[in-house]
Structure formats: C-alpha cells, structure tokens
C-alpha cells in the first residue's frame, strides 16, 4: 500500500502527474487517494489489482478517490473485488470496488471490474463525470453487485459500457440530475433502474435523465423506476428512455411504487411523485405476458407517462400493459401493447 500512496502523493503534487500500475498482479487493501491536487491527475491501470477477501469493517469502499478535480482513470487493467466469500454472508455495509466522492471533472475509461463485493463503481457527490467503455462483471447470483451506482451527482455521461452482474446494471439514486446514458450492453442483471427511492427522509429529486440506444438481454427487469411505500416526499421528473432493445427480459417497462424487496414493508403509499416519463422505441421480447407495468402511488399518482413506438412481444404475441393510479398515454398507432388493460 505504501507504494501506491507514495506514488499518488507525487502525482497529485504535479500538474499532469500520473500514478501508473504496470502489467502484473498486485494485492491491495482498502485505500483512499485524496486531494486536492495541483492540476490534472492521472491513474493508469494496466495490471490486475486484487482486493483482500475480508474487507475492513464499516468502510464502504475498497479504492476511493476523494476531493480530486480534473482526474483521469484509464487503462485496460482489472480491479478484482474478490467478492465470492462476501456474497455468501449478510452485511450492512455496501462496499464499492471503486468509489468517487466529491470529485469534479473526471473521465473513467476502459477499466475492467470483476467480482465486486457490492457495487462495482459508485459515483457520489460528484460533478461533470464521463464514464466510457468500462466493463463490470460478476455472477448472476451475486447480490447487490450493481455495475454503476450514481447518487447526489450532476452532469454525468455514461457511454459504451458492458455490464453483466447480479443486480442493476446501472442504478440511479436520489439527487442525480442531468445524466445521459447511451450504448450500454446490460445482462444478465436487473436492468437499468431509477431507485430505489423514498427509503430515507430528505432525499433530493431525480431529474433530467436520458437513457438511449441500450441493449438489455436476459435481465430480471428492463427499464425501471422503483420507490418504497410508504415513503417520505420526493420527485422524479423529465425522464426519457429511447431506442432500447430488450431480449427475453422480465418486466421490460416497469414503474413500481410499492417496491418491497424483503417483504418487510409496513404498507401504505409512496409520497414520491413521478412526473414526465417517456418510453420511446422500446422494442423486443418479454419473458412474461405483461410487457408494461405501471403501478403508481394512490396518494401521489404518476403524471404524464408516455409510450411511443413501443413493440414488446411474448412468445411471438403482443404483450399486455397493466396500469394503476397513473396518467398513461399511448401515442401513435401500431404499438404493442397499445393500451392499459
């Protein structure tokens, strides 16, 4: 670890400084690379770094970059989270292989992450983030191994990622705004999700999210918005999913405002308002007869949900749409499904 910290200190002190990890195999316990730095700083990974099997208790990351501006993380190397034994036991801490916190103007590209203990990449309290051509893989049975998790961040661009995990390919938490996701290949996993939201008091709104030209194959959900019930107030608005291909996907389009993953919910309704969601040119095959499910809050019904150019089939036949407590519009002719049953 001392080598990594010493090299980071040198790189951080120099505008354009670089911490390079050459080809080879390395073991590294949890570590934090902190700023502020003196200008642009680069982390180049060409080798394979492996995490310890047993993480430090109560720490939510393996590798973290904190308070660094103008950061580049690149290289074709691999971060191995060594998560197999961790998956077999229950833990309260959600550990990310690579966490960025309070990092602004960052570019992450080409990195491979495998077998994360929980999240592969976690972007928290960041601004102006570009993630390009990353790879995240873990077994389909591995719990909570989200590919990329976003929270409390603005101005995010994700392009060309390949994600196959045991949970959401991309999950968008509260406080995420102005985010573009395009060209993602997802599956297996749980799809691309906004939420879950409404678990805690004081959550910030999710706004201006655009997901385009993505492929989802053999995922447990497709395009999903999920909120707990009951929940504190919240807002999700200005969301667009467009040009999405699904292949044998459970719940290709789903808004679930009665989300209860462990069946321990108190009952009641969500106070998160969902307003202004568009599903445009979402096409392909569902693994179930219901291709569209919009299950909204009775106390805060969904507003302005639009479907246009949607074509979803189940075993070669048109799927159904099931809707409740929602203003859902099917725009244009020839859609399947064409209305809520």
C-alpha angles and dihedrals in degrees: 000000000000091000091055094047093046093049091046091052090054093046093046092052094056128065103242092014118161136208105202126194106195126207113295139079123289136177120215134176121214112309140178124211105201135191170171093165132192099255129310117002129195133204111191118189120192100147133060120265117195126202123224115266091236113048126210107272119258096008114123098206144045098202119017135181110201131188095349122143125198096021129168121195112184147141138099094262128116137247108207110198092191090216104155098103091040092058092058094063134052119254134177094208118084103212120200121205090216120017127182117196126179091352118146129194099013132162120200116184141167096355118146120216121188135181098359116189089232125329117021096205125012120188111192130172092351135138133204100014126170120191114185132179098343121160124215122180136171133146117285088241095055110111125235094354094146112181097221124003120192125195135168093350136129136207101020126170122190118181136171100358124161111208129176114165146132096265140022115342087213124007123190116204131190122304096031115138139168098018129160121195118182141159096017120157108207130186154147097024140072099296130241111322141187103207157312086232133172099047096116138036118257099026114166125235124271110223143166102014119164123188115183142169097004130148123218121188129181093347126153090231133013119201108357142178113187133182132175122246122248098028143158117259119289143151136229115183145159099024124163130186110183138167096012124162117202125190120192093336126165110229098359091190118023137161108184116184093168095061111164111160099178098033091241099114122132096226125243135101136302118249092203109113116216111200130170112011122164127195107190126178096350104165141170142057133332123205089218137049091246108072097168124041120177109177107170137177117280090213095045107026119200114261131210102002108171131191120189129169092002116160116175125163136186116206088341095308130102116273126230131242122221117193136175133176092359142115099228122176125192105202122200134008131287100035123149110238095027101182144004115274 
